[in-house]
CSV table of C-alpha atoms and ligand atoms in Angstrom, one decimal:
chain,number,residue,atom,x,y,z
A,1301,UNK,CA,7.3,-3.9,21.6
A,1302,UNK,CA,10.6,-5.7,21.4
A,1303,UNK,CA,12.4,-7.6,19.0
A,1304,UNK,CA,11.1,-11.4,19.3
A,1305,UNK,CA,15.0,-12.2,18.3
A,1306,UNK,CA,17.0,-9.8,20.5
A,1307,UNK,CA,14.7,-7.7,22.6
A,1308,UNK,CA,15.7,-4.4,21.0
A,1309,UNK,CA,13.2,-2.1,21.3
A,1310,UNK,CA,11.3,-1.9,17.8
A,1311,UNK,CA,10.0,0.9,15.7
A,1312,UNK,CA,7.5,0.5,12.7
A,1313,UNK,CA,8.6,1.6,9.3
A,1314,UNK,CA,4.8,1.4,8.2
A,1315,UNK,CA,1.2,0.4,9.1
A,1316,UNK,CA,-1.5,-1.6,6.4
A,1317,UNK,CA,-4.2,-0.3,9.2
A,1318,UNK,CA,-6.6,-1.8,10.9
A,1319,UNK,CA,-6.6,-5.9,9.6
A,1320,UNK,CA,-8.6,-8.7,10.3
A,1321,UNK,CA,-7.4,-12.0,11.3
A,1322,UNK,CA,-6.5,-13.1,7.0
A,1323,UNK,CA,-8.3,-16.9,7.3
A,1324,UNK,CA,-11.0,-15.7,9.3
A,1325,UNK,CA,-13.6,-16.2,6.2
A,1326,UNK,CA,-17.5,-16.3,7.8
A,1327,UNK,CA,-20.9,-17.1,6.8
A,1328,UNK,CA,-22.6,-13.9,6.4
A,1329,UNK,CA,-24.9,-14.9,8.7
A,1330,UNK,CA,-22.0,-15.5,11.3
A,1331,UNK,CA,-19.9,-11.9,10.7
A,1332,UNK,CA,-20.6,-10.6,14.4
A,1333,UNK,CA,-21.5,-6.8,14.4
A,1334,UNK,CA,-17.9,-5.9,15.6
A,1335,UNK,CA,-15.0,-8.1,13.8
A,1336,UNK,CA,-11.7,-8.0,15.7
A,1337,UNK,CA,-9.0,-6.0,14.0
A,1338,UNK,CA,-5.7,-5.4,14.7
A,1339,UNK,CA,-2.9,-3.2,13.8
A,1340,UNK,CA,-0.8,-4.7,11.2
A,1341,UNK,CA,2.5,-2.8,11.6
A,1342,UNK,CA,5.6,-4.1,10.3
A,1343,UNK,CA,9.3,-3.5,12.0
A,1344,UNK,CA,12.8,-4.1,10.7
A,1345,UNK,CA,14.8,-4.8,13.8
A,1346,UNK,CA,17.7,-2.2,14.0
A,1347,UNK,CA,20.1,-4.2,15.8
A,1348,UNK,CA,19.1,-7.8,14.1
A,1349,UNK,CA,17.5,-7.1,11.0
A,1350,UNK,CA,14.7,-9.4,11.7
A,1351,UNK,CA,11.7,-8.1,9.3
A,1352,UNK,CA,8.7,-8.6,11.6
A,1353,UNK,CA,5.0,-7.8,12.8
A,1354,UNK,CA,4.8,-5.3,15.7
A,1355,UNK,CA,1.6,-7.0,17.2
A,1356,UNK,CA,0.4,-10.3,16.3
A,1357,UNK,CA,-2.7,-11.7,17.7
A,1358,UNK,CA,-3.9,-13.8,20.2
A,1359,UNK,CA,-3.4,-17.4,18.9
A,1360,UNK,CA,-7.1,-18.6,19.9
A,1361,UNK,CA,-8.2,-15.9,17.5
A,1362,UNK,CA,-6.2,-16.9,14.3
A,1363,UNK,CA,-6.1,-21.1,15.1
A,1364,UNK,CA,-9.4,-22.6,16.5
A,1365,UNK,CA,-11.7,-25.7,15.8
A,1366,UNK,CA,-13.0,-23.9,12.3
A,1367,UNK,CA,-9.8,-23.5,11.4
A,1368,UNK,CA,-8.1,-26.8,9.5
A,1369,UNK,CA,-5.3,-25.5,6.9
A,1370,UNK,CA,-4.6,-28.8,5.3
A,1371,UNK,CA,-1.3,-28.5,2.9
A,1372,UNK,CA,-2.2,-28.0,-0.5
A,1373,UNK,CA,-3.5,-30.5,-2.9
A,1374,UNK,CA,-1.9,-28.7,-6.0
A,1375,UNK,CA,0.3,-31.1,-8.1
A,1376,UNK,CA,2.7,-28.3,-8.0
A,1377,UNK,CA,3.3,-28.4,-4.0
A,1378,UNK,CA,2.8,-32.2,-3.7
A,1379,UNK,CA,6.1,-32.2,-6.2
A,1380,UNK,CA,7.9,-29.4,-4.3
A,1381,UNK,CA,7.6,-31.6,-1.3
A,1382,UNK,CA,8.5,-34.8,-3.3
A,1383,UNK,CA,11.6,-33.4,-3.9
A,1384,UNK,CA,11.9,-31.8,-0.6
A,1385,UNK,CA,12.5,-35.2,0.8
A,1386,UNK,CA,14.5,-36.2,-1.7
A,1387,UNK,CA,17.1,-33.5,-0.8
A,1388,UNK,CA,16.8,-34.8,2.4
A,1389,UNK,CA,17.1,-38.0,1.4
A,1390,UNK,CA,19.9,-37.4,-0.8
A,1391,UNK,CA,22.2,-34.5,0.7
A,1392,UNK,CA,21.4,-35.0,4.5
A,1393,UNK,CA,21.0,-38.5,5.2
A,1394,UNK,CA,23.6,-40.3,2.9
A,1395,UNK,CA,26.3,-42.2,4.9
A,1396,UNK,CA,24.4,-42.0,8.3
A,1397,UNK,CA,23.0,-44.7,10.2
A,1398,UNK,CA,19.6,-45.1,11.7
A,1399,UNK,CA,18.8,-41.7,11.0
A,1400,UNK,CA,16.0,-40.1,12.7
A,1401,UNK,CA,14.2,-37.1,11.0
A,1402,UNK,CA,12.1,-34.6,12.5
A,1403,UNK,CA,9.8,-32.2,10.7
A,1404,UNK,CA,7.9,-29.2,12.5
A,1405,UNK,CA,4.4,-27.9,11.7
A,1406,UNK,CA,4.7,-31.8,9.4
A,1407,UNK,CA,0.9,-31.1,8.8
A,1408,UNK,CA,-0.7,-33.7,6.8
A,1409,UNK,CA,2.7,-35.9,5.8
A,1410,UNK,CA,2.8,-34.0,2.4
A,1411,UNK,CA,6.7,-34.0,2.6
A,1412,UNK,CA,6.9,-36.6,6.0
A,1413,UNK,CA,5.5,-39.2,4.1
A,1414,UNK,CA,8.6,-39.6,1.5
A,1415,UNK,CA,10.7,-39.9,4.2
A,1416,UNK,CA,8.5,-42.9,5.6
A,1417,UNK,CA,8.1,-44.5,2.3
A,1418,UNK,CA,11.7,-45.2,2.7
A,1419,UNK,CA,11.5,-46.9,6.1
A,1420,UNK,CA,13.5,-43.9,7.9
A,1421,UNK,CA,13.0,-43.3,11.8
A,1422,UNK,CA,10.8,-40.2,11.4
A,1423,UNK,CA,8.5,-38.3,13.9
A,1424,UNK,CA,5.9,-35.6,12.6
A,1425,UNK,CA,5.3,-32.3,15.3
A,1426,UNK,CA,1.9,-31.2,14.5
A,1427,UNK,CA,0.1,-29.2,17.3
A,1428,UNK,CA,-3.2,-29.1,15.3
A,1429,UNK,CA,-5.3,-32.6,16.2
A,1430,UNK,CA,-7.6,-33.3,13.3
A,1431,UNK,CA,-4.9,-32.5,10.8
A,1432,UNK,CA,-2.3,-34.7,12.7
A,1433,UNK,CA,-4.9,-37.6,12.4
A,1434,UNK,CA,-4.4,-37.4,8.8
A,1435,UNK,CA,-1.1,-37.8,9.1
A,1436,UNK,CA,-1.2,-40.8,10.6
A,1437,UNK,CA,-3.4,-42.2,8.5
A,1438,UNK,CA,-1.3,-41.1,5.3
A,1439,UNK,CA,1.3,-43.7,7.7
A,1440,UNK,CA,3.4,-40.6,9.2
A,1441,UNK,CA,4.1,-41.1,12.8
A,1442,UNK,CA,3.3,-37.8,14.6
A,1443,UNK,CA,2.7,-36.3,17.9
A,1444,UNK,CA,0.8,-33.5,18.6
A,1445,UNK,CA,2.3,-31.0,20.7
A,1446,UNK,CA,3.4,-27.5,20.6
A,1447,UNK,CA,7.3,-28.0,19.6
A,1448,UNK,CA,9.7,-26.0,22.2
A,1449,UNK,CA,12.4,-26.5,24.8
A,1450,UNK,CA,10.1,-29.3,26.7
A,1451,UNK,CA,9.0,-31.4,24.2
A,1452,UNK,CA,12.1,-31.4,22.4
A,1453,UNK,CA,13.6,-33.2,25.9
A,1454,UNK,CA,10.8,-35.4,25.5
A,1455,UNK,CA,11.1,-36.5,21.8
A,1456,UNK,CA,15.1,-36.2,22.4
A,1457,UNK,CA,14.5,-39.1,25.1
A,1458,UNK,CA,12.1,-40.9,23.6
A,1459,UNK,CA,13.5,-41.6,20.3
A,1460,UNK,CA,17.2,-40.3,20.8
A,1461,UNK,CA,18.8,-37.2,18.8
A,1462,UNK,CA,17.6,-35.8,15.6
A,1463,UNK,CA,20.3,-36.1,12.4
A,1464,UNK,CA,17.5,-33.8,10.4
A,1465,UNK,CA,14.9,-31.8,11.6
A,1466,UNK,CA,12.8,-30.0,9.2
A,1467,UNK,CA,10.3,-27.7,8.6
A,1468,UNK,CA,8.4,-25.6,5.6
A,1469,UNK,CA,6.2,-22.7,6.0
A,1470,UNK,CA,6.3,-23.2,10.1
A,1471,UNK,CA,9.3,-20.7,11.5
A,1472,UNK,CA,7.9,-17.3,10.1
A,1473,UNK,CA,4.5,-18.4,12.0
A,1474,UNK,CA,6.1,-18.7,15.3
A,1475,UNK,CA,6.3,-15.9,17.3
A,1476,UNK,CA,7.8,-17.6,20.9
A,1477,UNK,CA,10.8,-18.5,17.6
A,1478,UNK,CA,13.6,-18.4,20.8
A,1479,UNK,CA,11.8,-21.5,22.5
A,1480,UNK,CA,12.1,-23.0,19.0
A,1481,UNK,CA,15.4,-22.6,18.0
A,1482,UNK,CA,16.5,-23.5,21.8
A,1483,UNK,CA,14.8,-26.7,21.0
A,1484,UNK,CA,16.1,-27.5,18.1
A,1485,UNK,CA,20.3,-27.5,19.4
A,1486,UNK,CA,18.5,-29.7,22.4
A,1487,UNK,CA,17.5,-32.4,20.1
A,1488,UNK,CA,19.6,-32.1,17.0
A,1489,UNK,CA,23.0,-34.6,17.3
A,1490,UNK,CA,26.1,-32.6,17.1
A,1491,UNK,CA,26.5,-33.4,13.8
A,1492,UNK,CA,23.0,-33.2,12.4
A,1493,UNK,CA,21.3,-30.7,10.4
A,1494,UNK,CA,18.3,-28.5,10.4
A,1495,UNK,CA,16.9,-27.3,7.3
A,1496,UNK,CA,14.0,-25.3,6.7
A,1497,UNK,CA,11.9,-22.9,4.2
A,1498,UNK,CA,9.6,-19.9,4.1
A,1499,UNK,CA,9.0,-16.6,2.2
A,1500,UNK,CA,12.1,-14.8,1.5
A,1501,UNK,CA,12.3,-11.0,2.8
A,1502,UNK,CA,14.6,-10.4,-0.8
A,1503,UNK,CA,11.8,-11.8,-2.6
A,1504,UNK,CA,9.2,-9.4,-0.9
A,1505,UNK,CA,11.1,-6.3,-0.8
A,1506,UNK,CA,12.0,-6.6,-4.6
A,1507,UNK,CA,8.8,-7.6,-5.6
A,1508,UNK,CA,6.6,-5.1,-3.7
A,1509,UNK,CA,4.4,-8.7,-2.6
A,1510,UNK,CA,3.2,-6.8,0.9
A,1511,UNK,CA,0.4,-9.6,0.7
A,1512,UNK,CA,2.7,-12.0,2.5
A,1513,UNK,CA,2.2,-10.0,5.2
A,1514,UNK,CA,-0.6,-10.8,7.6
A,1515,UNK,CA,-1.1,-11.8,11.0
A,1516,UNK,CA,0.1,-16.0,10.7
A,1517,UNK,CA,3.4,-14.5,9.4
A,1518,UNK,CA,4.9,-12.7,12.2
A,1519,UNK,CA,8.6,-12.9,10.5
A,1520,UNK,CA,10.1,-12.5,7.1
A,1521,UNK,CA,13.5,-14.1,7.3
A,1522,UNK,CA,16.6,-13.1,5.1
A,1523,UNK,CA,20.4,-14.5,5.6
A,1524,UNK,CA,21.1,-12.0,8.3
A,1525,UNK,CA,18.1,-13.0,10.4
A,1526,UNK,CA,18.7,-16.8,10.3
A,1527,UNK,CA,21.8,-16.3,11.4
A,1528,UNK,CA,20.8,-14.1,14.5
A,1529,UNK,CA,18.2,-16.6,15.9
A,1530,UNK,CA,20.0,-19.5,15.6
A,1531,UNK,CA,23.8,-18.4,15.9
A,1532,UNK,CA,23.3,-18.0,19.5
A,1533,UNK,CA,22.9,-21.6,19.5
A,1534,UNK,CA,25.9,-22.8,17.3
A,1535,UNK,CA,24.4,-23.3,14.4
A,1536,UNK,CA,25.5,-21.9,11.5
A,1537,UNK,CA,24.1,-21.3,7.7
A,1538,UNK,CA,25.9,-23.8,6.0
A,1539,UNK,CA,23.9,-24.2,2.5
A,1540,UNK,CA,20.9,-21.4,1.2
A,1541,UNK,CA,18.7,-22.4,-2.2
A,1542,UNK,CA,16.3,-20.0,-3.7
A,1543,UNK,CA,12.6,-21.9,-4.1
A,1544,UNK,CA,9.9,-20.9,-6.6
A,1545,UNK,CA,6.9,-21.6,-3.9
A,1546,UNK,CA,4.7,-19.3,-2.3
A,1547,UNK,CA,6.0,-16.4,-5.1
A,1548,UNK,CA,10.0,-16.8,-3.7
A,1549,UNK,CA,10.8,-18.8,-0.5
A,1550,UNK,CA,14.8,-19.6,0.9
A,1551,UNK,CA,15.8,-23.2,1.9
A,1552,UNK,CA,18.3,-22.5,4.4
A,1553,UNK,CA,20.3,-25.1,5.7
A,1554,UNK,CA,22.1,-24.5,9.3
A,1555,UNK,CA,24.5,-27.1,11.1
A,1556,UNK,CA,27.7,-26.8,13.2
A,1557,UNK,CA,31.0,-25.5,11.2
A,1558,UNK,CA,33.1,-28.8,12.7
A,1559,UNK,CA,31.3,-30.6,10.9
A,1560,UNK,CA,29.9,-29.1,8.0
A,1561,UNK,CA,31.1,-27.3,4.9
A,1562,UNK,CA,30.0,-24.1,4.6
A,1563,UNK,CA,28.5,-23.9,0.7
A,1564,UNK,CA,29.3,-20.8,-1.6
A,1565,UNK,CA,25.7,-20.3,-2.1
A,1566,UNK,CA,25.5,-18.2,1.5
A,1567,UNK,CA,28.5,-15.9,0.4
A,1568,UNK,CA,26.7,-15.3,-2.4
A,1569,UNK,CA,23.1,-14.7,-1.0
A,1570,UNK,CA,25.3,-12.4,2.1
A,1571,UNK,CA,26.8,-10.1,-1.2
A,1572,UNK,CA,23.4,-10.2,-2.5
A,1573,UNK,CA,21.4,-9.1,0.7
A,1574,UNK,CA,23.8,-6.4,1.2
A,1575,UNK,CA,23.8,-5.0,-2.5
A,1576,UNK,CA,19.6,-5.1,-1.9
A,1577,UNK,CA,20.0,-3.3,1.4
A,1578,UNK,CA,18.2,-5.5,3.1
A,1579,UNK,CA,20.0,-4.2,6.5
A,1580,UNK,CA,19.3,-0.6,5.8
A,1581,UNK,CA,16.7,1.8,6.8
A,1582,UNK,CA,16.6,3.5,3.4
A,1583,UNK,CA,15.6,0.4,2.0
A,1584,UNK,CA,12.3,-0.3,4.5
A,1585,UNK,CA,11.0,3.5,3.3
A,1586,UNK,CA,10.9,2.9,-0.3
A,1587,UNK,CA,9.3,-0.9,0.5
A,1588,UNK,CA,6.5,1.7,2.2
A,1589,UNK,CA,6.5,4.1,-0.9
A,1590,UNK,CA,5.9,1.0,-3.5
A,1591,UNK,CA,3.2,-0.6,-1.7
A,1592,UNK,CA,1.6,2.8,-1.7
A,1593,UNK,CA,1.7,3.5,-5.3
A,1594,UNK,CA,1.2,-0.4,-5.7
A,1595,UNK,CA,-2.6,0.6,-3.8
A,1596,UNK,CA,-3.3,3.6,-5.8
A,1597,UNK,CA,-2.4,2.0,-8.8
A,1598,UNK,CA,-4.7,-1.1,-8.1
A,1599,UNK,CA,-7.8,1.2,-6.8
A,1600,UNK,CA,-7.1,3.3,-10.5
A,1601,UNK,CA,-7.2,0.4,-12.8
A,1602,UNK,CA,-10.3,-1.3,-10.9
A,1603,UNK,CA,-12.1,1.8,-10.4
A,1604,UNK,CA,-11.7,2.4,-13.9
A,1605,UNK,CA,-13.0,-0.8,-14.9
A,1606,UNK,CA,-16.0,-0.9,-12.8
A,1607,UNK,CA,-17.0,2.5,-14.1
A,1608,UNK,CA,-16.5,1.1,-17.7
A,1609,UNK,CA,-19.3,-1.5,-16.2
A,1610,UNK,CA,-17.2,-4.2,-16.6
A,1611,UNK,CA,-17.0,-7.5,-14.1
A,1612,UNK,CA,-14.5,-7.9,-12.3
A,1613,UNK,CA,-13.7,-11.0,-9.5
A,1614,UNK,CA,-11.3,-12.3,-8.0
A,1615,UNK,CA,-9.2,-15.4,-8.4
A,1616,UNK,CA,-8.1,-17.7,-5.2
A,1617,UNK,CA,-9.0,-16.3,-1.6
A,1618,UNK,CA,-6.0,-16.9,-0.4
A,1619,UNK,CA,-5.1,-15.8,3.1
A,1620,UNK,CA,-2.9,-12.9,1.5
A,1621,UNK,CA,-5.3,-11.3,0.0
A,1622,UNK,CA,-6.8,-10.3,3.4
A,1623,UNK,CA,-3.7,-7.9,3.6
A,1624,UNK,CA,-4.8,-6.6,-0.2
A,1625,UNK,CA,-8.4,-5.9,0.4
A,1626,UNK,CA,-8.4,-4.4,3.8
A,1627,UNK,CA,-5.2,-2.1,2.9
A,1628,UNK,CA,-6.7,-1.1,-0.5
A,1629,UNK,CA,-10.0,-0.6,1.0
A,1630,UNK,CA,-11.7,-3.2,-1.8
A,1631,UNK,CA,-15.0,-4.8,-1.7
A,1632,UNK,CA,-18.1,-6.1,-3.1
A,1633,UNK,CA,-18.5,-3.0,-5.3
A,1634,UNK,CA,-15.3,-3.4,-7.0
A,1635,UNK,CA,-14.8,-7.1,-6.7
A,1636,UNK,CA,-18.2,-9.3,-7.5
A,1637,UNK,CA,-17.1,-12.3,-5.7
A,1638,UNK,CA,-13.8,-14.6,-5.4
A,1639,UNK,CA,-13.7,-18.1,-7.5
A,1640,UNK,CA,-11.9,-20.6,-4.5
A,1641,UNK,CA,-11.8,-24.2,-5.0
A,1642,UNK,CA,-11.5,-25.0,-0.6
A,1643,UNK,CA,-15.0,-26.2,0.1
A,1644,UNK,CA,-14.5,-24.8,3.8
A,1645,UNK,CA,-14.4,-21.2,2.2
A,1646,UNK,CA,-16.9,-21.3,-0.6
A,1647,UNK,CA,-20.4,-19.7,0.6
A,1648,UNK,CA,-18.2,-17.5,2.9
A,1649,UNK,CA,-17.0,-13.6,2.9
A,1650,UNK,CA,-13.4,-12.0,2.8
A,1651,UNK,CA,-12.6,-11.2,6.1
A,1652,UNK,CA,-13.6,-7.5,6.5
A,1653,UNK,CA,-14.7,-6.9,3.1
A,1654,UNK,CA,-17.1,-9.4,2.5
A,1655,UNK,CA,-16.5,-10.4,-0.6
A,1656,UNK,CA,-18.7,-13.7,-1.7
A,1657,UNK,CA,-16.1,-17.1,-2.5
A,1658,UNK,CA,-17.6,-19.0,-4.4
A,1659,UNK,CA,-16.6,-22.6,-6.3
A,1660,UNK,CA,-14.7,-22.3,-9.5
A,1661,UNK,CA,-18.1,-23.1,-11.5
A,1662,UNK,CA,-19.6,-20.0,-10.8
A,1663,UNK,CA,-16.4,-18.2,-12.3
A,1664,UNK,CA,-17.3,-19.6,-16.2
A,1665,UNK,CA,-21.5,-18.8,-15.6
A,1666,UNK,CA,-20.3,-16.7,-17.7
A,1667,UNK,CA,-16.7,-15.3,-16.9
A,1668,UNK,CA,-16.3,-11.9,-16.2
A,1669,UNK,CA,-14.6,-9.6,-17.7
A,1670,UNK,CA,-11.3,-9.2,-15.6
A,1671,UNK,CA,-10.2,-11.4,-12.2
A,1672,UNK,CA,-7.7,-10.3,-9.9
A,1673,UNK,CA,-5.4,-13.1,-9.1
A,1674,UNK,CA,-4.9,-12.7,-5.9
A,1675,UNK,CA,-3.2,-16.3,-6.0
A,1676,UNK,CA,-0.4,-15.0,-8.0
A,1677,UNK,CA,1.9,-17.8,-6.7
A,1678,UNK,CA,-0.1,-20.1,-8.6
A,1679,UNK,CA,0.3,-18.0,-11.7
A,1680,UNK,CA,1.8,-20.5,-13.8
A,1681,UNK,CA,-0.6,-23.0,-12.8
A,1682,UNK,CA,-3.9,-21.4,-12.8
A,1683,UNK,CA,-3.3,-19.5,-16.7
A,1684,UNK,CA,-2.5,-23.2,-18.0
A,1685,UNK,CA,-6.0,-24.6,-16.4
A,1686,UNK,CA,-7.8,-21.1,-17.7
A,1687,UNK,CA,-7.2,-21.0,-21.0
A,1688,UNK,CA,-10.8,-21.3,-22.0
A,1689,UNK,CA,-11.1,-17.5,-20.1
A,1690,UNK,CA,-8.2,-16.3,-21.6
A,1691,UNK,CA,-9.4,-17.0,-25.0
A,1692,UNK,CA,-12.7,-16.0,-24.6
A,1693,UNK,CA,-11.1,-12.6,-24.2
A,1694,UNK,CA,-10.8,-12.5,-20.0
A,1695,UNK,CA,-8.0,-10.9,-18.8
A,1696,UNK,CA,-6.3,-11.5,-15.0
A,1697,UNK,CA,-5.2,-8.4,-13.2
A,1698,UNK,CA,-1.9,-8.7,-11.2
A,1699,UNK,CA,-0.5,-6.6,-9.0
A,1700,UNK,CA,3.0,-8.6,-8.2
A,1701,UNK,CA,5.6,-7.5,-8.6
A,1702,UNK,CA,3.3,-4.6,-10.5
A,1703,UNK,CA,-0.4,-3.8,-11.6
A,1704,UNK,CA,-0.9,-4.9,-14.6
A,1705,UNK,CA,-2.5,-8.0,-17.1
A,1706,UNK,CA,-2.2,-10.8,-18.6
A,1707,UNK,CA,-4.3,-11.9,-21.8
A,1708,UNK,CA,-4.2,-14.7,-23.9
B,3039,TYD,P1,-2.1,-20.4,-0.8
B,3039,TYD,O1,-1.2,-20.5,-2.0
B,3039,TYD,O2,-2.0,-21.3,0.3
B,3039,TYD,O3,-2.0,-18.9,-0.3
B,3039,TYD,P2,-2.2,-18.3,1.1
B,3039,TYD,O4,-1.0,-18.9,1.9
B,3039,TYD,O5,-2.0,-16.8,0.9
B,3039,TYD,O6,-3.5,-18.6,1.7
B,3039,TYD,O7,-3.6,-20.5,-1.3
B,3039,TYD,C1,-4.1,-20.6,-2.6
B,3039,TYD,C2,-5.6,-20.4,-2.6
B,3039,TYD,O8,-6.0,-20.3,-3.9
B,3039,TYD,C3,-6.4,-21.5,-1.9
B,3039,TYD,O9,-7.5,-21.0,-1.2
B,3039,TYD,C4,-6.9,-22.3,-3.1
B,3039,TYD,C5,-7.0,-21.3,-4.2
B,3039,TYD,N1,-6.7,-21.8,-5.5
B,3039,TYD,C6,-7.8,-21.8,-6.5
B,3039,TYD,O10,-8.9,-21.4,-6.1
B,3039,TYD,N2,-7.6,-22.3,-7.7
B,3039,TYD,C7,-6.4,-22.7,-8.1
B,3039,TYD,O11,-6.2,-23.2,-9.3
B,3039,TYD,C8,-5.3,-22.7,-7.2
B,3039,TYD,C9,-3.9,-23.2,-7.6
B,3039,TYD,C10,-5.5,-22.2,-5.9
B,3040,ZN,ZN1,16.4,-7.9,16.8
């Protein structure tokens, strides 16, 4: 395997085993006799320090008709993407004319449709039909292609250079990511910008969160990594901002150097990444060593549980706890079930472990003792909406950036 940025040759610093594709949740009746598995090695690329997957699979196996990940209906990420398009709106498309804005993987509109609300030439890429549809109907224009060196010529002459093009949560899926970022400098204008966000390496290394690794996430993108994809291309990293969402993202913000200021902020994150060793090897075999102990340490406290007799479940069956289960080897006789409020996944099983989701009104008839919240991002949301188990003497079980509890 090579490096999807360079083409060095790349060596695993770890495996998490065998894994399942982490949205494929089934009807039990529908869990064929054989599930597909792959090996979910990770690699830090010597030569570019991009963190990435070794193997990823087949896209027909992790995207297909049953398969319709509509942005989240959380207050919390509606207002992330609110002011997403504000900063858009505000930093990036002051003082230009006509500007035309672009957003990759744009998904339902959750961010597009501030942008529209505000009469600004916009264009939604969505390769996924149904949820593209949506879009449109939220009043988003969108097309539904793949986005790459082709169809950026064809947006490029349809509707003329981009002065923004965004994206959130889209770059780190993509593995083909040297198509992309060709097509980007094909239809940005000189002087525009492209800005986009996703889980921060930094954030995952220091908080031992391996569970943002599964098989949609084929990257993990720091500083140094931005700057060797799309450097080749003359862009450079002219802005960085830390974001809260999906447990510690990075806004980075790239542009030519003739005609941008570049922004302390990426001096700052460079010193940073360097003091946290994110380009080291050193660093990679003690992010091995803590998701080790942070296994044993989570089998310990819920074997222990469970042989107290108390219930345990789980909280959120998010895609990242696919990673969790399978690498800890934890199922239905630790976990009792999963509370989820997606319709789509409730009467399902974890992929692998076959753990039952069920809708949050099972998880108060009555609550159990302990739940795992395995949508730790959430946190902040999810203890203000459960206070009722908190008080009733229910404690959550995290295991970011350690195992431990919270209690009311
Ligand atoms: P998400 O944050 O998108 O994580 P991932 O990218 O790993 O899938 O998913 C959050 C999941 O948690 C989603 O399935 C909905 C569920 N959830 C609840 O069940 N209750 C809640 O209060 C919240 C906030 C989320
Ligand atoms: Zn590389």
């Amino acid at each position: 395997m090579e490096c999807r940025v360079c083409g060095e040759p790349l060596a695993p610093f770890m495996s998490f085993g065998p894994m399942p594709i982490a949205n494929g949740f089934l009807a039990p009746q529908d869990i064929p006799l054989d599930t597909y598995r792959f090996e979910l090695a990770t690699a830090s690329c010597k030569r570019c320090r991009t963190f990435q997957l070794i193997d990823q699979p087949p896209p027909d196996k992790m995207f297909h008709a049953n398969y319709a990940f509509f942005s989240q209906t959380s207050r919390v990420m509606q207002d992330h993407f609110e002011n997403f398009a504000l900063d858009i709106a505000q930093r990036l498309l002051a003082r230009r004319d006509d500007p035309f804005v672009v957003e990759l993987g744009s998904n339902d509109g959750i961010m597009l449709r501030h942008i529209a609300k505000r009469g600004v030439r916009h264009l939604g890429v969505e390769p996924s039909a149904n949820v593209a549809a949506a879009a449109r109907n939220n009043g988003v224009n969108t097309t539904s292609v793949f986005f790459d060196a082709e169809s950026a010529a064809n947006i490029r002459e349809q509707y003329g250079p981009a002065d923004v093009i965004a994206a959130a949560n889209v770059m780190c899926h993509i593995g083909s990511i040297r198509d992309v970022a060709a097509g980007i400098a094909l239809l940005l204008r000189d002087d525009g910008v492209l800005i986009f966000e996703d889980p921060y390496l930094g954030e995952v290394i220091a908080k031992t969160s391996y569970d943002q690794i599964y098989d949609e996430h084929v990257f993990l993108f720091s500083l140094e990594s931005v700057r060797a994809i799309f450097g080749p291309h003359g862009l450079s990293v002219i802005d960085v901002a830390p974001q809260t969402t999906h447990g510690g993202s990075m806004r980075y913000t790239l542009g030519k150097t003739e005609h941008h200021e570049v922004s302390s902020t990426v001096t700052e994150l460079e010193v940073a990444e360097s003091r946290q060793g994110l380009g080291d090897d050193q660093t990679y075999d003690r992010f091995r060593q803590s998701c080790e102990a942070s296994k044993a340490a989570l089998n310990r406290l819920l074997g222990e549980l469970r042989g107290a007799g108390k219930r345990i479940a789980g909280y959120g069956a998010t895609s990242k706890s696919t990673t969790v289960l399978n690498y800890c080897g934890i199922g239905p006789e630790l976990i009792e079930f999963i509370s989820d409020t997606t319709p789509i996944k409730q009467g399902k099983v974890t992929p692998g472990t076959h753990i039952s989701v069920k809708p949050p009104s099972c998880f108060s008839e009555p609550y159990p003792d302990f739940a795992v919240l395995f949508a730790w991002n959430h946190a902040a949301e999810i203890i203000a909406k459960e206070k009722a188990f908190l008080e009733s003497g229910g404690r959550f079980i995290t295991f970011v950036p350690e195992v431990g509890m919270i209690q009311a």
